[in-house]
Coordinates of N, CA and C in Angstrom, one line a residue:
M23 N -23.1 12.4 -6.9 CA -22.4 11.4 -7.6 C -23.1 10.0 -7.6
D24 N -23.6 9.6 -8.8 CA -24.4 8.4 -8.9 C -23.5 7.2 -8.9
V25 N -24.1 6.1 -8.3 CA -23.3 4.8 -8.3 C -23.9 3.9 -9.4
P26 N -23.2 3.5 -10.3 CA -23.7 2.6 -11.4 C -23.9 1.2 -10.8
H27 N -24.7 0.5 -11.5 CA -25.0 -0.9 -11.1 C -24.0 -1.9 -11.6
H28 N -23.2 -1.5 -12.5 CA -22.2 -2.4 -13.1 C -20.9 -1.6 -13.4
I29 N -19.8 -2.3 -13.2 CA -18.5 -1.7 -13.5 C -17.9 -2.4 -14.7
S30 N -17.2 -1.7 -15.5 CA -16.6 -2.3 -16.7 C -15.8 -3.5 -16.4
P31 N -15.9 -4.6 -17.1 CA -15.1 -5.8 -16.8 C -13.6 -5.6 -17.0
T32 N -13.2 -4.5 -17.7 CA -11.8 -4.2 -18.0 C -11.4 -3.0 -17.2
W33 N -12.0 -2.7 -16.1 CA -11.7 -1.5 -15.3 C -10.2 -1.4 -14.9
Y34 N -9.5 -2.5 -14.8 CA -8.1 -2.5 -14.4 C -7.2 -1.9 -15.4
E35 N -7.7 -1.8 -16.7 CA -6.8 -1.2 -17.7 C -6.6 0.3 -17.5
D36 N -7.5 0.9 -16.8 CA -7.4 2.4 -16.7 C -7.3 2.9 -15.2
A37 N -7.4 1.9 -14.3 CA -7.5 2.3 -12.9 C -6.1 2.7 -12.3
F38 N -5.1 2.2 -12.9 CA -3.7 2.4 -12.2 C -2.8 3.3 -13.1
G39 N -3.2 4.5 -13.2 CA -2.5 5.5 -14.0 C -1.8 6.6 -13.1
D40 N -1.8 7.8 -13.7 CA -1.0 8.9 -13.1 C -1.6 9.4 -11.7
Y41 N -2.9 9.1 -11.5 CA -3.5 9.6 -10.2 C -3.5 8.6 -9.1
Y42 N -2.9 7.4 -9.4 CA -2.9 6.3 -8.5 C -2.2 6.7 -7.2
E43 N -1.1 7.4 -7.3 CA -0.3 7.7 -6.1 C -1.0 8.9 -5.3
I44 N -1.9 9.6 -5.9 CA -2.7 10.6 -5.2 C -3.8 9.9 -4.4
V45 N -4.5 9.0 -5.1 CA -5.6 8.3 -4.4 C -5.1 7.4 -3.3
Y46 N -4.0 6.8 -3.5 CA -3.4 5.9 -2.5 C -2.1 6.4 -1.9
A47 N -2.1 7.7 -1.6 CA -0.9 8.3 -1.1 C -0.5 7.7 0.3
H48 N -1.4 7.1 1.0 CA -1.1 6.5 2.3 C -0.4 5.2 2.2
R49 N -0.4 4.6 1.0 CA 0.3 3.4 0.8 C 1.7 3.7 0.4
T50 N 2.6 3.9 1.4 CA 3.9 4.4 1.2 C 4.9 3.2 1.3
I51 N 6.2 3.6 0.9 CA 7.3 2.6 1.1 C 7.5 2.3 2.6
E52 N 7.4 3.3 3.4 CA 7.5 3.1 4.9 C 6.5 2.1 5.4
A53 N 5.2 2.3 4.9 CA 4.2 1.4 5.4 C 4.4 0.0 5.0
A54 N 5.1 -0.2 3.9 CA 5.3 -1.6 3.3 C 6.3 -2.4 4.1
L55 N 7.2 -1.7 4.8 CA 8.3 -2.4 5.5 C 7.9 -3.5 6.4
P56 N 7.0 -3.2 7.4 CA 6.6 -4.3 8.3 C 5.8 -5.4 7.6
E57 N 5.1 -5.1 6.5 CA 4.4 -6.1 5.7 C 5.4 -7.1 5.0
V58 N 6.5 -6.5 4.4 CA 7.5 -7.3 3.8 C 8.3 -8.1 4.8
A59 N 8.6 -7.5 6.0 CA 9.3 -8.2 7.0 C 8.5 -9.4 7.5
F60 N 7.2 -9.3 7.6 CA 6.3 -10.4 8.0 C 6.3 -11.5 7.0
V61 N 6.2 -11.2 5.7 CA 6.2 -12.2 4.7 C 7.5 -12.9 4.6
A62 N 8.6 -12.1 4.6 CA 9.9 -12.7 4.5 C 10.1 -13.7 5.7
S63 N 9.6 -13.4 6.8 CA 9.7 -14.3 8.0 C 8.9 -15.6 7.8
V64 N 7.6 -15.3 7.4 CA 6.6 -16.5 7.3 C 7.1 -17.4 6.2
L65 N 7.6 -16.9 5.1 CA 8.1 -17.7 3.9 C 9.5 -18.1 4.0
S66 N 10.2 -17.7 5.1 CA 11.6 -18.0 5.2 C 12.4 -17.6 4.0
V67 N 12.2 -16.4 3.5 CA 12.9 -15.9 2.3 C 14.4 -15.7 2.6
T68 N 15.3 -16.2 1.7 CA 16.7 -16.1 1.8 C 17.2 -15.2 0.7
R69 N 18.5 -14.8 0.9 CA 19.1 -14.0 -0.1 C 19.2 -14.6 -1.5
E70 N 19.3 -16.0 -1.5 CA 19.4 -16.7 -2.8 C 18.1 -17.0 -3.4
D71 N 17.0 -16.8 -2.7 CA 15.7 -17.1 -3.3 C 15.4 -16.1 -4.4
R72 N 14.8 -16.7 -5.5 CA 14.3 -15.9 -6.6 C 12.9 -15.5 -6.3
V73 N 12.5 -14.2 -6.1 CA 11.2 -13.8 -5.7 C 10.6 -12.9 -6.7
L74 N 9.3 -13.2 -7.0 CA 8.4 -12.4 -7.9 C 7.3 -11.7 -7.1
D75 N 7.3 -10.4 -7.2 CA 6.2 -9.6 -6.6 C 5.2 -9.4 -7.7
L76 N 4.1 -10.1 -7.7 CA 3.0 -10.0 -8.7 C 2.2 -8.8 -8.5
C77 N 1.9 -8.0 -9.5 CA 1.3 -6.7 -9.4 C 2.0 -5.8 -8.4
C78 N 3.3 -5.5 -8.8 CA 4.2 -4.8 -7.9 C 3.9 -3.3 -7.8
G79 N 3.1 -2.8 -8.7 CA 2.7 -1.4 -8.7 C 4.0 -0.5 -8.7
T80 N 4.0 0.5 -7.8 CA 5.2 1.4 -7.7 C 6.4 0.8 -7.1
G81 N 6.4 -0.4 -6.7 CA 7.5 -1.1 -6.1 C 7.8 -0.9 -4.7
R82 N 6.7 -0.5 -3.9 CA 7.0 -0.1 -2.5 C 7.3 -1.4 -1.7
H83 N 6.7 -2.5 -2.0 CA 7.0 -3.8 -1.3 C 8.3 -4.3 -1.9
L84 N 8.5 -4.2 -3.2 CA 9.7 -4.8 -3.8 C 10.9 -4.0 -3.3
Y85 N 10.8 -2.8 -3.0 CA 11.9 -2.0 -2.4 C 12.5 -2.7 -1.2
H86 N 11.7 -3.2 -0.4 CA 12.2 -3.9 0.9 C 12.5 -5.3 0.6
M87 N 11.8 -6.0 -0.3 CA 12.1 -7.4 -0.6 C 13.5 -7.5 -1.3
A88 N 13.8 -6.5 -2.1 CA 15.1 -6.5 -2.7 C 16.3 -6.4 -1.7
Q89 N 16.0 -6.0 -0.5 CA 17.0 -6.0 0.5 C 17.1 -7.3 1.3
V90 N 16.1 -8.2 1.0 CA 16.1 -9.5 1.6 C 16.6 -10.6 0.6
S91 N 16.2 -10.4 -0.6 CA 16.6 -11.4 -1.7 C 17.4 -10.6 -2.7
N92 N 18.5 -11.2 -3.1 CA 19.4 -10.6 -4.2 C 18.8 -10.8 -5.6
R93 N 17.7 -11.6 -5.7 CA 17.1 -11.9 -7.0 C 15.6 -11.6 -7.0
S94 N 15.3 -10.3 -6.9 CA 13.9 -9.9 -6.8 C 13.4 -9.4 -8.2
F95 N 12.2 -9.7 -8.5 CA 11.5 -9.4 -9.7 C 10.2 -8.8 -9.4
G96 N 9.7 -7.8 -10.2 CA 8.4 -7.3 -10.1 C 7.7 -7.3 -11.5
L97 N 6.4 -7.6 -11.4 CA 5.5 -7.7 -12.6 C 4.3 -6.8 -12.4
D98 N 4.0 -6.0 -13.4 CA 2.8 -5.2 -13.3 C 2.3 -4.9 -14.8
Y99 N 1.0 -4.6 -14.9 CA 0.4 -4.3 -16.2 C 0.4 -2.8 -16.5
S100 N 0.6 -1.9 -15.5 CA 0.5 -0.5 -15.7 C 1.8 0.1 -16.1
P101 N 1.9 0.7 -17.2 CA 3.2 1.4 -17.6 C 3.5 2.6 -16.6
A102 N 2.5 3.3 -16.2 CA 2.7 4.4 -15.3 C 3.3 4.0 -14.0
L103 N 2.8 2.9 -13.4 CA 3.3 2.4 -12.1 C 4.7 1.8 -12.3
L104 N 4.9 1.2 -13.4 CA 6.2 0.6 -13.6 C 7.3 1.7 -13.8
T105 N 6.9 2.8 -14.4 CA 7.8 3.9 -14.5 C 8.2 4.4 -13.2
R106 N 7.3 4.5 -12.3 CA 7.5 5.0 -10.9 C 8.4 3.9 -10.2
A107 N 8.1 2.7 -10.4 CA 8.9 1.6 -9.7 C 10.3 1.6 -10.2
R108 N 10.6 1.8 -11.5 CA 11.9 1.9 -12.0 C 12.7 3.0 -11.3
A109 N 12.0 4.2 -11.2 CA 12.7 5.3 -10.5 C 13.0 5.0 -9.1
T110 N 12.1 4.3 -8.4 CA 12.3 4.0 -7.0 C 13.4 2.9 -6.8
L111 N 13.4 1.9 -7.6 CA 14.2 0.7 -7.4 C 15.6 0.7 -8.1
G112 N 15.7 1.5 -9.2 CA 17.0 1.5 -9.9 C 17.3 0.1 -10.4
S113 N 18.5 -0.4 -10.1 CA 18.9 -1.7 -10.5 C 18.7 -2.8 -9.4
A114 N 18.0 -2.4 -8.3 CA 17.8 -3.3 -7.2 C 17.0 -4.5 -7.5
A115 N 16.1 -4.4 -8.5 CA 15.2 -5.4 -8.9 C 14.9 -5.4 -10.4
S116 N 14.5 -6.5 -11.0 CA 14.2 -6.6 -12.4 C 12.7 -6.4 -12.5
L117 N 12.2 -5.6 -13.5 CA 10.8 -5.3 -13.7 C 10.4 -5.8 -15.1
V118 N 9.1 -6.2 -15.2 CA 8.6 -6.6 -16.5 C 7.1 -6.2 -16.5
R119 N 6.7 -5.7 -17.7 CA 5.3 -5.4 -17.9 C 4.6 -6.7 -18.5
A120 N 3.6 -7.1 -17.9 CA 2.9 -8.3 -18.3 C 1.5 -8.4 -17.7
D121 N 0.6 -9.2 -18.2 CA -0.6 -9.6 -17.7 C -0.4 -10.8 -16.7
M122 N -1.0 -10.7 -15.5 CA -0.8 -11.7 -14.5 C -1.5 -13.0 -14.9
R123 N -2.3 -13.0 -16.0 CA -2.8 -14.3 -16.5 C -1.9 -14.9 -17.5
Q124 N -0.8 -14.2 -17.8 CA 0.2 -14.8 -18.7 C 1.6 -14.3 -18.3
I125 N 2.1 -14.9 -17.2 CA 3.4 -14.5 -16.6 C 4.5 -15.1 -17.5
P126 N 5.4 -14.2 -18.0 CA 6.4 -14.6 -19.0 C 7.6 -15.3 -18.3
F127 N 7.4 -16.3 -17.5 CA 8.4 -17.1 -16.9 C 7.8 -18.5 -16.7
A128 N 8.7 -19.5 -16.4 CA 8.3 -20.9 -16.2 C 9.2 -21.5 -15.2
N129 N 8.6 -22.1 -14.1 CA 9.4 -22.9 -13.2 C 10.6 -22.1 -12.7
T130 N 10.4 -20.8 -12.4 CA 11.6 -19.9 -12.2 C 11.7 -19.5 -10.7
F131 N 10.7 -19.3 -10.0 CA 10.7 -18.6 -8.7 C 10.6 -19.5 -7.5
D132 N 11.3 -19.1 -6.4 CA 11.2 -19.8 -5.1 C 10.0 -19.2 -4.3
V133 N 9.7 -18.0 -4.6 CA 8.6 -17.3 -3.9 C 7.9 -16.4 -4.8
V134 N 6.5 -16.4 -4.7 CA 5.7 -15.4 -5.4 C 4.8 -14.7 -4.3
T135 N 4.8 -13.4 -4.4 CA 4.0 -12.6 -3.4 C 2.9 -11.8 -4.2
S136 N 1.8 -11.6 -3.5 CA 0.7 -10.7 -4.1 C 0.2 -9.9 -2.9
F137 N 0.5 -8.6 -2.9 CA 0.1 -7.7 -1.8 C -1.1 -6.9 -2.2
F138 N -1.8 -6.4 -1.2 CA -2.8 -5.3 -1.3 C -3.9 -5.7 -2.3
T139 N -4.6 -6.8 -2.1 CA -5.8 -7.2 -2.8 C -5.6 -7.1 -4.3
S140 N -4.6 -7.7 -4.8 CA -4.3 -7.7 -6.3 C -4.8 -9.0 -6.9
F141 N -5.6 -9.7 -6.3 CA -6.2 -10.9 -6.9 C -7.7 -10.8 -6.9
G142 N -8.4 -11.4 -7.9 CA -9.8 -11.3 -8.0 C -10.4 -10.2 -8.9
Y143 N -9.5 -9.7 -9.8 CA -9.9 -8.6 -10.6 C -10.9 -9.0 -11.7
F144 N -10.9 -10.2 -12.1 CA -11.6 -10.5 -13.4 C -13.1 -11.0 -13.1
D145 N -14.0 -10.6 -14.0 CA -15.4 -11.0 -13.9 C -15.5 -12.6 -14.1
D146 N -14.7 -13.1 -15.0 CA -14.8 -14.5 -15.3 C -14.0 -15.3 -14.2
E147 N -14.6 -16.1 -13.5 CA -13.9 -16.8 -12.4 C -12.8 -17.7 -12.9
D148 N -13.0 -18.2 -14.1 CA -11.9 -19.1 -14.7 C -10.6 -18.2 -14.9
E149 N -10.8 -16.9 -15.2 CA -9.6 -16.1 -15.4 C -8.9 -15.8 -14.0
N150 N -9.7 -15.7 -13.0 CA -9.1 -15.6 -11.6 C -8.3 -16.9 -11.3
A151 N -8.9 -18.0 -11.6 CA -8.3 -19.3 -11.3 C -7.0 -19.4 -12.2
L152 N -7.0 -18.8 -13.4 CA -5.9 -18.9 -14.3 C -4.7 -18.1 -13.6
V153 N -4.9 -17.1 -12.9 CA -3.9 -16.4 -12.2 C -3.2 -17.3 -11.2
L154 N -4.0 -18.1 -10.5 CA -3.4 -19.0 -9.5 C -2.7 -20.1 -10.2
H155 N -3.2 -20.6 -11.3 CA -2.5 -21.6 -12.1 C -1.1 -21.1 -12.6
E156 N -1.1 -19.8 -13.0 CA 0.1 -19.2 -13.4 C 1.1 -19.1 -12.3
I157 N 0.7 -18.7 -11.1 CA 1.6 -18.7 -9.9 C 2.2 -20.0 -9.7
A158 N 1.3 -21.1 -9.7 CA 1.8 -22.4 -9.5 C 2.8 -22.8 -10.6
R159 N 2.6 -22.4 -11.9 CA 3.4 -22.8 -13.0 C 4.8 -22.1 -12.9
V160 N 4.9 -20.9 -12.4 CA 6.2 -20.2 -12.4 C 6.9 -20.5 -11.1
L161 N 6.3 -21.1 -10.1 CA 7.0 -21.6 -8.9 C 7.8 -22.8 -9.2
R162 N 8.9 -22.9 -8.6 CA 9.7 -24.2 -8.6 C 9.0 -25.2 -7.6
R163 N 9.4 -26.4 -7.7 CA 8.8 -27.4 -6.8 C 9.0 -27.0 -5.3
N164 N 8.0 -27.1 -4.6 CA 8.0 -26.7 -3.1 C 8.2 -25.2 -3.0
G165 N 8.0 -24.4 -4.0 CA 8.1 -22.9 -3.9 C 7.0 -22.4 -3.1
R166 N 7.2 -21.2 -2.5 CA 6.2 -20.7 -1.5 C 5.5 -19.5 -2.1
F167 N 4.3 -19.3 -1.6 CA 3.5 -18.1 -2.1 C 2.8 -17.4 -0.9
F168 N 2.5 -16.1 -1.2 CA 1.8 -15.3 -0.2 C 0.8 -14.5 -0.9
L169 N -0.5 -14.6 -0.4 CA -1.6 -13.9 -1.1 C -2.3 -13.0 0.0
D170 N -2.3 -11.7 -0.2 CA -2.9 -10.7 0.7 C -4.2 -10.3 0.1
H171 N -5.3 -10.7 0.8 CA -6.6 -10.4 0.3 C -7.5 -9.8 1.3
A172 N -8.6 -9.1 0.9 CA -9.6 -8.6 1.8 C -10.3 -9.7 2.6
N173 N -10.6 -9.5 3.8 CA -11.4 -10.5 4.6 C -12.9 -10.1 4.5
A174 N -13.6 -10.9 3.7 CA -15.0 -10.5 3.3 C -15.9 -10.2 4.5
P175 N -16.0 -11.1 5.6 CA -16.9 -10.7 6.7 C -16.6 -9.4 7.3
H176 N -15.3 -9.1 7.5 CA -14.9 -7.8 8.1 C -15.3 -6.7 7.2
L177 N -15.0 -6.9 5.9 CA -15.3 -5.8 4.9 C -16.8 -5.5 4.9
R178 N -17.6 -6.5 4.9 CA -19.1 -6.3 4.9 C -19.5 -5.6 6.2
A179 N -18.9 -5.8 7.3 CA -19.3 -5.2 8.6 C -18.8 -3.8 8.8
T180 N -17.8 -3.4 8.0 CA -17.1 -2.1 8.3 C -17.2 -1.2 7.0
L181 N -17.8 -1.6 6.0 CA -17.8 -0.9 4.7 C -18.3 0.6 5.0
V182 N -17.6 1.5 4.5 CA -18.0 2.9 4.5 C -18.5 3.3 3.1
P183 N -19.8 3.5 2.9 CA -20.4 3.6 1.6 C -19.8 4.9 0.8
A184 N -19.6 6.0 1.5 CA -19.1 7.2 0.9 C -18.1 7.9 1.8
S185 N -17.1 8.5 1.1 CA -16.2 9.3 1.9 C -15.6 10.4 1.0
A186 N -15.1 11.4 1.6 CA -14.4 12.5 0.9 C -13.2 13.0 1.7
R187 N -12.1 13.3 1.0 CA -10.9 13.7 1.7 C -10.1 14.5 0.8
T188 N -9.0 15.2 1.3 CA -8.1 16.0 0.5 C -6.7 15.4 0.6
Q189 N -6.0 15.5 -0.5 CA -4.6 15.0 -0.6 C -3.8 15.8 -1.6
G190 N -2.8 16.5 -1.1 CA -2.0 17.3 -1.9 C -2.7 18.3 -2.8
G191 N -3.7 19.0 -2.3 CA -4.4 19.9 -3.1 C -5.6 19.4 -3.9
Y192 N -5.8 18.1 -3.9 CA -6.9 17.4 -4.6 C -8.0 17.0 -3.6
E193 N -9.2 17.0 -4.1 CA -10.3 16.4 -3.3 C -10.7 15.1 -3.9
I194 N -10.8 14.1 -3.1 CA -11.0 12.7 -3.5 C -12.3 12.3 -2.9
Q195 N -13.3 11.9 -3.8 CA -14.6 11.4 -3.4 C -14.7 9.9 -3.8
E196 N -15.1 9.1 -2.9 CA -15.2 7.7 -3.2 C -16.5 7.1 -2.7
R197 N -17.1 6.2 -3.6 CA -18.3 5.5 -3.2 C -18.0 4.0 -3.3
R198 N -18.5 3.2 -2.3 CA -18.2 1.8 -2.3 C -19.5 1.0 -2.1
W199 N -19.6 -0.1 -2.7 CA -20.8 -1.0 -2.5 C -20.4 -2.4 -2.8
I200 N -21.2 -3.3 -2.3 CA -20.9 -4.7 -2.5 C -22.1 -5.3 -3.4
D201 N -21.7 -5.9 -4.5 CA -22.6 -6.6 -5.3 C -22.7 -8.1 -4.8
E202 N -23.7 -8.3 -4.0 CA -23.8 -9.6 -3.3 C -24.0 -10.8 -4.3
E203 N -24.8 -10.5 -5.3 CA -25.1 -11.5 -6.3 C -23.8 -12.0 -7.0
R204 N -22.8 -11.1 -7.2 CA -21.6 -11.5 -7.9 C -20.4 -11.6 -6.9
S205 N -20.7 -11.3 -5.6 CA -19.7 -11.4 -4.6 C -18.5 -10.5 -4.9
R206 N -18.7 -9.2 -5.2 CA -17.7 -8.3 -5.6 C -17.8 -7.0 -4.8
I207 N -16.6 -6.5 -4.3 CA -16.6 -5.2 -3.7 C -16.2 -4.2 -4.8
N208 N -17.0 -3.1 -5.0 CA -16.9 -2.1 -6.0 C -16.6 -0.8 -5.5
K209 N -15.9 0.0 -6.3 CA -15.6 1.4 -5.8 C -15.5 2.3 -7.0
N210 N -16.1 3.5 -6.9 CA -15.9 4.6 -7.8 C -15.1 5.7 -7.1
T211 N -14.2 6.3 -7.9 CA -13.3 7.3 -7.3 C -13.4 8.5 -8.3
H212 N -13.6 9.7 -7.7 CA -13.6 11.0 -8.5 C -12.6 11.9 -7.8
V213 N -11.7 12.5 -8.6 CA -10.6 13.4 -8.1 C -10.9 14.8 -8.7
F214 N -10.9 15.8 -7.8 CA -11.1 17.1 -8.2 C -10.0 18.0 -7.8
R215 N -9.8 19.0 -8.7 CA -8.7 20.1 -8.4 C -9.4 21.4 -8.6
D216 N -9.5 22.2 -7.5 CA -10.1 23.5 -7.6 C -11.6 23.4 -8.1
G217 N -12.2 22.4 -7.6 CA -13.6 22.2 -8.0 C -13.9 21.5 -9.3
V218 N -12.9 21.3 -10.1 CA -13.0 20.7 -11.4 C -12.6 19.2 -11.4
E219 N -13.4 18.3 -11.9 CA -13.0 16.9 -11.9 C -11.9 16.7 -12.9
V220 N -10.8 16.1 -12.4 CA -9.6 15.9 -13.3 C -9.4 14.4 -13.5
H221 N -10.1 13.5 -12.8 CA -9.8 12.1 -12.9 C -11.0 11.3 -12.3
R222 N -11.3 10.2 -12.9 CA -12.3 9.3 -12.3 C -11.8 7.9 -12.7
S223 N -12.1 6.9 -11.8 CA -11.7 5.5 -12.0 C -12.7 4.7 -11.2
E224 N -12.6 3.4 -11.5 CA -13.5 2.4 -10.9 C -12.7 1.1 -10.6
E225 N -13.1 0.4 -9.6 CA -12.5 -0.8 -9.2 C -13.6 -1.9 -8.8
S226 N -13.2 -3.1 -9.1 CA -14.1 -4.2 -8.7 C -13.3 -5.5 -8.4
V227 N -13.4 -6.0 -7.2 CA -12.6 -7.2 -6.8 C -13.5 -8.2 -6.3
R228 N -13.3 -9.5 -6.7 CA -14.0 -10.6 -6.2 C -13.7 -10.9 -4.7
L229 N -14.8 -11.1 -3.9 CA -14.6 -11.4 -2.5 C -14.7 -12.9 -2.4
Y230 N -13.8 -13.5 -1.5 CA -13.8 -14.9 -1.3 C -13.9 -15.2 0.2
G231 N -14.7 -16.3 0.5 CA -14.6 -16.8 1.8 C -13.3 -17.6 2.0
R232 N -12.9 -17.8 3.2 CA -11.7 -18.5 3.5 C -11.7 -19.9 2.9
R233 N -12.7 -20.7 3.1 CA -12.8 -22.1 2.6 C -12.8 -22.0 1.0
E234 N -13.6 -21.1 0.5 CA -13.7 -21.0 -1.0 C -12.3 -20.7 -1.6
L235 N -11.6 -19.8 -1.0 CA -10.3 -19.5 -1.6 C -9.3 -20.6 -1.4
Q236 N -9.3 -21.3 -0.2 CA -8.5 -22.4 0.0 C -8.7 -23.5 -1.0
D237 N -10.0 -23.8 -1.3 CA -10.3 -24.8 -2.2 C -9.9 -24.5 -3.6
L238 N -10.0 -23.2 -4.0 CA -9.6 -22.7 -5.3 C -8.1 -22.9 -5.5
L239 N -7.4 -22.5 -4.5 CA -5.9 -22.6 -4.5 C -5.5 -24.1 -4.6
G240 N -6.2 -24.9 -3.9 CA -5.9 -26.4 -4.0 C -6.1 -26.9 -5.4
K241 N -7.1 -26.5 -6.0 CA -7.4 -27.0 -7.4 C -6.3 -26.5 -8.4
C242 N -5.7 -25.4 -8.0 CA -4.6 -24.8 -8.9 C -3.2 -25.3 -8.5
G243 N -3.1 -26.3 -7.6 CA -1.9 -26.8 -7.2 C -1.1 -26.1 -6.1
L244 N -1.8 -25.3 -5.4 CA -1.2 -24.5 -4.3 C -1.8 -24.9 -2.9
R245 N -1.0 -25.4 -2.0 CA -1.5 -25.8 -0.7 C -1.3 -24.7 0.3
V246 N -2.4 -24.5 1.0 CA -2.4 -23.5 2.1 C -1.8 -24.1 3.4
D247 N -0.8 -23.4 3.9 CA -0.1 -23.8 5.2 C -0.6 -22.9 6.3
H248 N -0.9 -21.7 6.1 CA -1.3 -20.8 7.2 C -2.2 -19.7 6.7
V249 N -3.2 -19.3 7.5 CA -4.0 -18.1 7.2 C -4.0 -17.2 8.4
Y250 N -3.5 -15.9 8.1 CA -3.4 -14.9 9.2 C -4.4 -13.8 9.0
G251 N -4.7 -13.1 10.1 CA -5.6 -12.0 10.1 C -5.1 -10.6 9.9
D252 N -3.7 -10.5 10.0 CA -3.1 -9.2 9.8 C -1.6 -9.5 9.7
H253 N -0.8 -8.4 9.5 CA 0.6 -8.6 9.2 C 1.4 -8.7 10.5
T254 N 0.8 -8.9 11.6 CA 1.5 -9.2 12.9 C 1.4 -10.7 13.1
G255 N 0.7 -11.5 12.3 CA 0.6 -12.9 12.4 C -0.6 -13.3 13.3
S256 N -1.6 -12.5 13.6 CA -2.7 -12.9 14.4 C -3.5 -13.9 13.8
L257 N -4.3 -14.6 14.6 CA -5.2 -15.7 14.1 C -6.3 -15.1 13.2
H258 N -6.6 -15.7 12.1 CA -7.6 -15.2 11.2 C -9.0 -15.6 11.8
T259 N -9.8 -14.6 11.8 CA -11.2 -14.7 12.2 C -12.1 -13.9 11.3
D260 N -13.4 -13.9 11.5 CA -14.3 -13.1 10.7 C -14.0 -11.6 11.0
A261 N -13.5 -11.3 12.2 CA -13.3 -9.9 12.5 C -11.9 -9.4 12.1
S262 N -11.1 -10.2 11.5 CA -9.8 -9.8 11.1 C -9.8 -8.8 9.9
P263 N -8.9 -7.8 9.9 CA -9.0 -6.9 8.8 C -8.5 -7.5 7.4
R264 N -7.7 -8.5 7.5 CA -7.2 -9.1 6.2 C -7.3 -10.6 6.2
M265 N -7.2 -11.2 5.0 CA -7.1 -12.6 4.9 C -5.7 -12.9 4.2
L266 N -4.7 -13.3 5.0 CA -3.3 -13.4 4.5 C -3.0 -14.9 4.4
V267 N -2.8 -15.4 3.2 CA -2.7 -16.8 2.9 C -1.2 -17.1 2.6
A268 N -0.6 -18.0 3.3 CA 0.8 -18.5 3.0 C 0.7 -19.9 2.7
G269 N 1.5 -20.4 1.7 CA 1.5 -21.8 1.4 C 2.6 -22.1 0.4
H270 N 2.5 -23.3 -0.2 CA 3.5 -23.8 -1.1 C 2.9 -24.5 -2.3
K271 N 3.7 -24.7 -3.3 CA 3.3 -25.4 -4.5 C 3.4 -26.9 -4.2
E272 N 2.3 -27.6 -4.5 CA 2.3 -29.1 -4.2 C 3.2 -29.8 -5.2

């Protein structure tokens, strides 16, 4: 399986389809519970807070957030994932299909969350900044946000270039590499059934240093209050598995 030197700038249009839950089967509703509990505590989410889960996917985080807030919303671009989210959530949360660069709300939310490295998708850095501007725009004054992102130093130190595994009768082969010139983590995924390839996808996400991300958030009107290294609230260091940013709209 050859690794290309460049991934399509619109990779996200096809990456989150019917095979997403096979490739990411370990990302379960049960696994999301402690993550949501941590965020709800850090951001002091109340039942009356209006909460938006940006890039909500199948709704696994939103499932738990809807039990914390009576006014929970999810936004995603993938019709396939939203269909799964509707089946999971029922009437517990409101769902909308939209591009995160054009969130169809204004000055609406007390809290916006972004879980599981759902930021940094776009090749154009201005478009990544636009996502943060949109978060600030849809937050009410002093509204809070939470951004869950990869911790670049840890990722560089622990990257597994190639792996293969089985899941539900499928074989999944993955190749990962970092484009240092563009500061992006890339991945190719191939899914096989009985030796026949049935699906392939690619991903590419911008990596940020802590100071770089904090400065970008500030330019977009979002002030960082805390940076954590994992969902237990540990101190963020280069060795931390995640870079979890909590803050508020200035």
